[in-house]
Short mmCIF file of C-alpha atoms and ligand atoms in Angstrom, two decimals:
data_model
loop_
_atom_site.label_atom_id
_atom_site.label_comp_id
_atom_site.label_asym_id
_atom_site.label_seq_id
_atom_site.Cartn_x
_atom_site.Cartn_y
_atom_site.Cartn_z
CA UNK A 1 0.00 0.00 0.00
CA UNK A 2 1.33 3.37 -0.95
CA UNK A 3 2.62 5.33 2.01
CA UNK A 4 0.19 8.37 2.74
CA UNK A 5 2.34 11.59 3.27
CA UNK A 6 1.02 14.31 5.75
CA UNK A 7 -0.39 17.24 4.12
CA UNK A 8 0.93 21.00 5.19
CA UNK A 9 -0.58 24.22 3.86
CA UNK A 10 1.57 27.26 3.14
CA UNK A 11 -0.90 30.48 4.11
CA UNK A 12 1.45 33.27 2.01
CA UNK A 13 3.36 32.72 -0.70
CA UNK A 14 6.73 32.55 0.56
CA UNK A 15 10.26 31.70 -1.49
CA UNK A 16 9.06 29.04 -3.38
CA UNK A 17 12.65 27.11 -3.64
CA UNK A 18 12.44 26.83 0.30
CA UNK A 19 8.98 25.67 0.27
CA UNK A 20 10.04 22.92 -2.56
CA UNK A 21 12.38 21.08 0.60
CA UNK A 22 8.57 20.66 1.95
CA UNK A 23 7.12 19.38 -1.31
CA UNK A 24 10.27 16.57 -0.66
CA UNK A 25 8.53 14.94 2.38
CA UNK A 26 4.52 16.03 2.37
CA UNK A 27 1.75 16.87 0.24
CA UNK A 28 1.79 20.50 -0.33
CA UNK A 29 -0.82 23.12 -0.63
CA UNK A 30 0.65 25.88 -1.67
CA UNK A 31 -1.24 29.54 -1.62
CA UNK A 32 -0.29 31.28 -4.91
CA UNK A 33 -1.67 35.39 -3.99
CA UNK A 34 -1.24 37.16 -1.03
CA UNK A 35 -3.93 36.18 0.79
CA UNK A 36 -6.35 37.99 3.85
CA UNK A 37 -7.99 35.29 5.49
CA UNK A 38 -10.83 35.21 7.47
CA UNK A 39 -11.54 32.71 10.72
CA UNK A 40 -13.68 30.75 8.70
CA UNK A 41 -11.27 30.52 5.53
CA UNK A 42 -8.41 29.52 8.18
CA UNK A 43 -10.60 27.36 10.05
CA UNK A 44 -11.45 25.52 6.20
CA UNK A 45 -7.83 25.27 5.23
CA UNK A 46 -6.63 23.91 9.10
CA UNK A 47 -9.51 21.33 9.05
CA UNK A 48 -7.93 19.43 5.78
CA UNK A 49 -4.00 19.49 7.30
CA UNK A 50 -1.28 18.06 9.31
CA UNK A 51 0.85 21.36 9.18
CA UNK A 52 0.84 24.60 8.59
CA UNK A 53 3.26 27.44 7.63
CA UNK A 54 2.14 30.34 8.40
CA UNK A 55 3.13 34.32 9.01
CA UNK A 56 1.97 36.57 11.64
CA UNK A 57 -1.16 37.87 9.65
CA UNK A 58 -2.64 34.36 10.58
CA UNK A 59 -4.32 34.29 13.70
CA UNK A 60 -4.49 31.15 15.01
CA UNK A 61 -6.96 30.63 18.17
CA UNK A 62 -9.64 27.47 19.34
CA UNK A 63 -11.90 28.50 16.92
CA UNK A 64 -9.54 27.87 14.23
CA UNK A 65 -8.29 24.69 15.37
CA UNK A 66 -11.74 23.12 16.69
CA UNK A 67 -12.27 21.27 13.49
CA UNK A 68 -8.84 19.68 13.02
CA UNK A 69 -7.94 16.82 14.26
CA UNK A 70 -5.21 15.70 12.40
CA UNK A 71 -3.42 18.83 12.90
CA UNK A 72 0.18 18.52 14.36
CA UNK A 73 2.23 21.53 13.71
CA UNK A 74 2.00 24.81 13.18
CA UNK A 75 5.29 26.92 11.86
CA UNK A 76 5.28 30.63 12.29
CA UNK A 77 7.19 32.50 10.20
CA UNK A 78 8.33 35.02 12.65
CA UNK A 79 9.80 35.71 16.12
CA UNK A 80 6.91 36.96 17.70
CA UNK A 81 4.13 35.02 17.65
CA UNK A 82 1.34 36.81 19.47
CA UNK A 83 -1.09 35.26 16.53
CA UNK A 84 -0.84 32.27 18.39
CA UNK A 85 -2.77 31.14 21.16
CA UNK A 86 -0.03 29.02 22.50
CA UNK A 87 -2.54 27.95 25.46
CA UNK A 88 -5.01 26.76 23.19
CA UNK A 89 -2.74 24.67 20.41
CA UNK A 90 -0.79 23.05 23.36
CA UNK A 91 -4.35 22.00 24.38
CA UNK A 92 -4.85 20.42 21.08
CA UNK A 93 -1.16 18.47 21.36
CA UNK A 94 -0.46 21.06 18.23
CA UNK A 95 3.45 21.48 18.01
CA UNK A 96 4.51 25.60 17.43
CA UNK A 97 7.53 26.68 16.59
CA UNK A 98 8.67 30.29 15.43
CA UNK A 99 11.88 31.57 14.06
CA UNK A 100 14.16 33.47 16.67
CA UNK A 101 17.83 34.80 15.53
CA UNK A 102 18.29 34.20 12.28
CA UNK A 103 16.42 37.82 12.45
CA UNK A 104 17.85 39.40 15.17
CA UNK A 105 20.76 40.98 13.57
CA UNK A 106 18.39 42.73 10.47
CA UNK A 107 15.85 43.80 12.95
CA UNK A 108 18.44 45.40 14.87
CA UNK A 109 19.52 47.61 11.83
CA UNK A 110 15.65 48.43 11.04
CA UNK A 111 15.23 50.10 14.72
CA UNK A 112 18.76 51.58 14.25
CA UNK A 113 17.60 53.26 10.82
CA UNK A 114 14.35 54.01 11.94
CA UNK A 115 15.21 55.64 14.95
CA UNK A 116 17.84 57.76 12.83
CA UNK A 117 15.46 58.11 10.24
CA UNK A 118 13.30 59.74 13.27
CA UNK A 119 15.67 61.78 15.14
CA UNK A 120 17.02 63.39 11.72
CA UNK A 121 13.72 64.25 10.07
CA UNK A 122 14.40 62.07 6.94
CA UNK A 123 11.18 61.32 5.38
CA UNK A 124 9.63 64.54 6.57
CA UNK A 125 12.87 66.19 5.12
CA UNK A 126 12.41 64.13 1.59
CA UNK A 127 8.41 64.89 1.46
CA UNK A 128 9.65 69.14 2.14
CA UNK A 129 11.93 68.51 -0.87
CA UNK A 130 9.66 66.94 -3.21
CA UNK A 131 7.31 69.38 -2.34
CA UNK A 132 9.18 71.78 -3.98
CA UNK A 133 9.90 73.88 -0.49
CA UNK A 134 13.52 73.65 -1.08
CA UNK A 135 13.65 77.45 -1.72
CA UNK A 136 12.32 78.47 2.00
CA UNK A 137 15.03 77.07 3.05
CA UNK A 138 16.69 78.95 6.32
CA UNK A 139 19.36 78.12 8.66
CA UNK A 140 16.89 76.22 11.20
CA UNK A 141 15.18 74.24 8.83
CA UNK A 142 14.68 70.52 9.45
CA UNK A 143 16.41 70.72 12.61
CA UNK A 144 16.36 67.33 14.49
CA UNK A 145 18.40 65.62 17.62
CA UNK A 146 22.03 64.01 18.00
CA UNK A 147 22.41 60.64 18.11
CA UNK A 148 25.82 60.20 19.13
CA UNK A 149 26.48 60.71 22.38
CA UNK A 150 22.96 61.50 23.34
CA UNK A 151 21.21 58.51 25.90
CA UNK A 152 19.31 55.20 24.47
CA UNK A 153 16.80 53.59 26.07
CA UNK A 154 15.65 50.05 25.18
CA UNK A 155 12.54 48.63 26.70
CA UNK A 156 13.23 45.30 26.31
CA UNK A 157 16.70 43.15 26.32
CA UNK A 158 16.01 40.15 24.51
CA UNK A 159 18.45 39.50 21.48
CA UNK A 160 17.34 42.25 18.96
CA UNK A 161 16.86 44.60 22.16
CA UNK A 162 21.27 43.88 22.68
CA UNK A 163 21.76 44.16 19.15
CA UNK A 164 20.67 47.64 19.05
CA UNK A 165 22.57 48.24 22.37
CA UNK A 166 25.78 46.94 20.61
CA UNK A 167 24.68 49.59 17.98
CA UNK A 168 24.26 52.84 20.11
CA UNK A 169 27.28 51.81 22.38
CA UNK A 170 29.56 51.27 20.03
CA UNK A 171 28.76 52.61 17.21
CA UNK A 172 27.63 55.81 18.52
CA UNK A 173 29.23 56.37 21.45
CA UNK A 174 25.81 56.58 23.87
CA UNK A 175 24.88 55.79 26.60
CA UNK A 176 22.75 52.72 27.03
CA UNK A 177 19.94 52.42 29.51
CA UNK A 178 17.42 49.70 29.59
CA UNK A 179 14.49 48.04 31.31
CA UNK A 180 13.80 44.10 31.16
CA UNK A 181 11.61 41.97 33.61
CA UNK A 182 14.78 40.26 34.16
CA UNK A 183 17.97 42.28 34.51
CA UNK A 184 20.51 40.50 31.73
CA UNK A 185 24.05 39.34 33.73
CA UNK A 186 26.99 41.44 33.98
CA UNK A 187 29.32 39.86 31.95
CA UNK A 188 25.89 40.69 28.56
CA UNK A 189 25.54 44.22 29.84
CA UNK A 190 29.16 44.94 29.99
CA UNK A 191 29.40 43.27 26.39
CA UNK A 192 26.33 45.21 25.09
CA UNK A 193 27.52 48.34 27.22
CA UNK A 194 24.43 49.00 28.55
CA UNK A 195 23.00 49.80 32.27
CA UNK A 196 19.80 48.51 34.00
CA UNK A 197 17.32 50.76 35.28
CA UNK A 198 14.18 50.82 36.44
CA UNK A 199 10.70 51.96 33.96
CA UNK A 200 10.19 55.33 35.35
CA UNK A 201 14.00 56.02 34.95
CA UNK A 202 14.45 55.13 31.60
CA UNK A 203 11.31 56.70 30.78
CA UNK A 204 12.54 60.04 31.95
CA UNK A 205 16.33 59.65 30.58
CA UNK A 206 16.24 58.53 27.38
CA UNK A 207 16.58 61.01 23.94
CA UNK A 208 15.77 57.94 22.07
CA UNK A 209 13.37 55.37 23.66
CA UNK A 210 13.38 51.76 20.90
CA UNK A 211 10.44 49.51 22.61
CA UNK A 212 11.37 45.71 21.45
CA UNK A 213 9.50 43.93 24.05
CA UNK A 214 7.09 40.94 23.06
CA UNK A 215 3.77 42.10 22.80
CA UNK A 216 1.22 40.07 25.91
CA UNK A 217 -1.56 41.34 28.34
CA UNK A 218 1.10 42.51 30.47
CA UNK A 219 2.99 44.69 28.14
CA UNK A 220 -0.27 46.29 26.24
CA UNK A 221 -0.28 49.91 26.50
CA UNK A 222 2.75 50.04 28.67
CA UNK A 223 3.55 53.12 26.57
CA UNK A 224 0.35 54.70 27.04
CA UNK A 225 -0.16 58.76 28.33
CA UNK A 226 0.87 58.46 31.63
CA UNK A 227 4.03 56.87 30.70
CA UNK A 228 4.65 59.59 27.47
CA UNK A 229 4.40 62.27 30.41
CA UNK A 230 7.44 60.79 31.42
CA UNK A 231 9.55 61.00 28.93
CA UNK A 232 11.44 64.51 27.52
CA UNK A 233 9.25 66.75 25.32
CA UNK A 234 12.46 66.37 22.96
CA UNK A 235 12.60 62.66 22.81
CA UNK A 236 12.10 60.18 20.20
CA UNK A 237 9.87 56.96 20.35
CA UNK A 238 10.23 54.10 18.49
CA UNK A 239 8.49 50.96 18.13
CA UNK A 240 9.72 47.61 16.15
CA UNK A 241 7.95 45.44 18.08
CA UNK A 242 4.35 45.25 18.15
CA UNK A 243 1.48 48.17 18.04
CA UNK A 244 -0.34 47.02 20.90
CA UNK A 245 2.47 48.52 23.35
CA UNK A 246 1.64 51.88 22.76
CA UNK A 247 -1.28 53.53 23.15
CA UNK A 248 -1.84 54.99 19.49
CA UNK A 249 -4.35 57.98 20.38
CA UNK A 250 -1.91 59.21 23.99
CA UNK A 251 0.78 59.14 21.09
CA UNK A 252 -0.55 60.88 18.52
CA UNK A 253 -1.94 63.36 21.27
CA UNK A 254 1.24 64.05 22.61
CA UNK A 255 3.29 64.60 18.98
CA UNK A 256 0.68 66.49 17.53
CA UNK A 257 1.08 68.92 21.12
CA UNK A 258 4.71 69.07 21.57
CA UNK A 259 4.96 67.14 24.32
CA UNK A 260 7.20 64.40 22.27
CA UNK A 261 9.58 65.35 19.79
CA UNK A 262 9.22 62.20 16.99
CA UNK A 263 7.91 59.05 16.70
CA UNK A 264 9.10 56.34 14.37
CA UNK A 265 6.75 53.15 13.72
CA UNK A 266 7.32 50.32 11.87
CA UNK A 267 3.91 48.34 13.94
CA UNK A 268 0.54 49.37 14.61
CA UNK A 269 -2.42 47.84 16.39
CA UNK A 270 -4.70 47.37 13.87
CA UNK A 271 -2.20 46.16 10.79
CA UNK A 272 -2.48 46.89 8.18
CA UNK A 273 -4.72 49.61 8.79
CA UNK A 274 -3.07 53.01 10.11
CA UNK A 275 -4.93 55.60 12.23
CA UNK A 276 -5.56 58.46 10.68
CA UNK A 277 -4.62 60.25 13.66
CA UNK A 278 -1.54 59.05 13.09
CA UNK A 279 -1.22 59.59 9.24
CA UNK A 280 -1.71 63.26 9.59
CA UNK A 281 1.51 63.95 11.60
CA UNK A 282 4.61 65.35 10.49
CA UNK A 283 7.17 64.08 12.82
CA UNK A 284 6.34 60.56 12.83
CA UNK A 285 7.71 58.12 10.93
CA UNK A 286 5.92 55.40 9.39
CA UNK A 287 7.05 51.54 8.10
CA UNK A 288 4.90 48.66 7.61
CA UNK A 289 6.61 46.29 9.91
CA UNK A 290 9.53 45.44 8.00
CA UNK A 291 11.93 44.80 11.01
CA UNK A 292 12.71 41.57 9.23
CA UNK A 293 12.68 42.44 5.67
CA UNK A 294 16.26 42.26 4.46
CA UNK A 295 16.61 39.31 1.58
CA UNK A 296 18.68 36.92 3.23
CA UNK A 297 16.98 37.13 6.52
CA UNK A 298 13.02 36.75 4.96
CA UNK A 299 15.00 33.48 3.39
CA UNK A 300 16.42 32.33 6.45
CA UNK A 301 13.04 32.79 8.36
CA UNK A 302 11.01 30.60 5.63
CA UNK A 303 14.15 28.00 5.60
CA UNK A 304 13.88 27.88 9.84
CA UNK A 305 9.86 27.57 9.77
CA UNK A 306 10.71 24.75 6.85
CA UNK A 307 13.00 22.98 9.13
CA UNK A 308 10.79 23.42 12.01
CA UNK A 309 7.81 22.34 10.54
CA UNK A 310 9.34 19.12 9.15
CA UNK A 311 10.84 18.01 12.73
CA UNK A 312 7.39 18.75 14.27
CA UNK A 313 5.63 16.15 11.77
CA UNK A 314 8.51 13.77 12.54
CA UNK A 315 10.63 14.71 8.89
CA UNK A 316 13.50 15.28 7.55
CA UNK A 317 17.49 15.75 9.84
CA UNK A 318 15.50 16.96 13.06
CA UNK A 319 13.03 14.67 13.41
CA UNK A 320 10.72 15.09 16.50
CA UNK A 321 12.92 17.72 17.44
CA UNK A 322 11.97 21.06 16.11
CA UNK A 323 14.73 23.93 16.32
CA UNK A 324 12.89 26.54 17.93
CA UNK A 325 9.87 25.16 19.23
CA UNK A 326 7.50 27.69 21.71
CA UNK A 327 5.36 24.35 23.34
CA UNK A 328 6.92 21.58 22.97
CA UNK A 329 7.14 20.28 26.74
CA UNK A 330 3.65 21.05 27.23
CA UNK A 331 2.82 19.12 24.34
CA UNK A 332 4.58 16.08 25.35
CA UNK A 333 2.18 16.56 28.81
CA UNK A 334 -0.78 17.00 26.64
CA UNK A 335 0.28 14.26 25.03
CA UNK A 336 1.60 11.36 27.97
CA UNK A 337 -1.52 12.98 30.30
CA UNK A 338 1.27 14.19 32.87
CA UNK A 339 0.62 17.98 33.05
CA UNK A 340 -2.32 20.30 32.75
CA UNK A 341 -1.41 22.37 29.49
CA UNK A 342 0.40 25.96 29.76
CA UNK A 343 3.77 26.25 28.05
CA UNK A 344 2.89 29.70 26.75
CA UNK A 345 6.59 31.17 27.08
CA UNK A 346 6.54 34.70 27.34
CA UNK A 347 10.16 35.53 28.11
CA UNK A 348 11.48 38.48 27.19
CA UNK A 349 14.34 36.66 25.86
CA UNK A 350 12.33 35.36 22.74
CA UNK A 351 12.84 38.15 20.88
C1 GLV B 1 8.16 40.22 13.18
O1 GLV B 1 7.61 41.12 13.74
C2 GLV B 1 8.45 38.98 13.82
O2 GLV B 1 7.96 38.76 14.93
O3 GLV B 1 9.17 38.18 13.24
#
């Protein structure tokens, strides 16, 4: 009897030479346009697989799952992975698995540019140009904040969060403060060159605040009025990580008054959709969530979720042993009926 091979849906399309390694081992359906799906379109495609690649655009929660039973893994192709209700595919013995550090380095250099992108005035500067304004030109115009030397503050130290401390500390000669729920160990923040400090303190100290926590009900809003009162009327404010840390309106309130100097954004709560509150600022500037987006690095993502999607359906060099799975031990208790389900990690570290 011919073998049966497990069948995997691809949500996006993707690179399709990576996605061939799939086509090696299971039955592939493969999504040909870029694709908006609704619950009931995910819920269809899950209900007729045993794994799915998918990117953060596909929220995956027990409605989506409830009709399929053969489903084993999920891949997300991404670090963050607040689409997923870990909780309730761990429940379901579904296998996730995301797609840490092979990013961390390229989303580093996006909150790097986009914070100098912010502090300089460079897309407001090109739009003035186009414009034709060139000739009011004066002395003063387009002036924007140092960089070097001034003080950077990271809310969150996972990896990316150290790779744009390595940035501002070395390559620009600032000072480095950050907050994490766990302070990082000497030995990292002497190697990153940056100092520990509590919310309220970094809040008020940094020029340049870069928010790369992971987005969870504990971090929503965290950057919301009370906290922008805070901070220096001539600071900056950017966030690479996800929308739902800041509060959008107490932002746009507070550029639009002078009370912060720039904002740069490359996420937004209700992606892909912008608020228009937003949209009609000047000093704020605006990305759609492209931390990631370098060529080799959107590769290396799809080639991870590949590799981790294979090892979660038993494939290919990893078998049973998925690189960077988020649930795997509770999983195995769903699965030997030792453990009431959890294994939602939400360390900072992931990112
Ligand atoms: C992008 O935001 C990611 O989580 O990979």
């Amino acid at each position: 009897m011919a073998e049966t091979r497990p069948r995997v849906w691809v949500s996006q399309p993707l690179f399709d030479d990576v996605i061939e390694q799939l086509g090696q081992h299971v039955e592939l359906a493969m999504t040909h346009e870029v694709t908006r799906y609704t619950p009931a379109m995910l819920a269809d495609q899950l209900a007729q697989v045993d794994g799915a690649l998918i990117t953060l655009n596909e929220r995956i929660g027990p409605a989506e799952i409830a009709n399929a039973p053969q489903l084993r893994a999920i891949a997300n192709v991404g670090v963050g992975y607040n689409n997923l209700d870990v909780s309730a595919l761990s429940a379901a013995g579904i296998l996730a698995s995301n797609t840490p550090d092979v990013l961390t380095e390229t989303t580093a250099d996006l909150g790097f540019a986009l914070l100098m992108a912010t502090a300089r005035r460079i897309t407001e500067s090109e739009r003035w140009l186009r414009d034709g304004q060139w000739g009011q030109w004066s002395f003063q115009t387009m002036l924007g904040a140092d960089i070097h030397g001034s003080t950077l503050g990271i809310l969150g130290m996972g990896r990316i969060g150290q790779g744009i401390a390595r940035r501002g500390a070395l390559g620009f000669g600032m000072r480095v403060l950050y907050h994490n729920r766990s302070r990082l160990p000497e030995a990292t923040e002497a190697e990153v060159g940056a100092q520990y400090v509590e919310l309220d303190t970094l809040l008020a100290q940094a020029d340049h605040l870069v928010l790369v926590l992971p987005y969870s009900p504990s971090s929503h809003h965290i950057i919301d009025a009370a906290a922008l009162a805070k901070m220096k009327p001539s600071a900056t404010l950017v966030n690479i990580a996800r929308g739902g840390i800041v509060d959008e309106l107490a932002l746009a309130d507070a550029l639009a008054h002078g009370r912060l100097a720039a904002a740069g954004l490359d996420v937004f709560e209700g992606e892909p959709t912008v608020r228009p509150e937003l949209l009609a600022l000047h000093n704020i500037v605006l990305t759609p969530h492209i931390g990631s987006a370098s060529q080799a690095t959107r590769r290396a993502m799809v080639q991870l979720a590949v590799e981790n999607l294979l090892a979660a359906l038993g494939l290919g060099a990893n078998a049973g042993n998925p690189p960077s799975a988020i649930n795997a031990d509770a999983v195995a208790a769903v699965k030997t009926g030792a453990a009431t389900v959890g294994g939602k990690k939400t360390d900072d570290a992931k990112r």
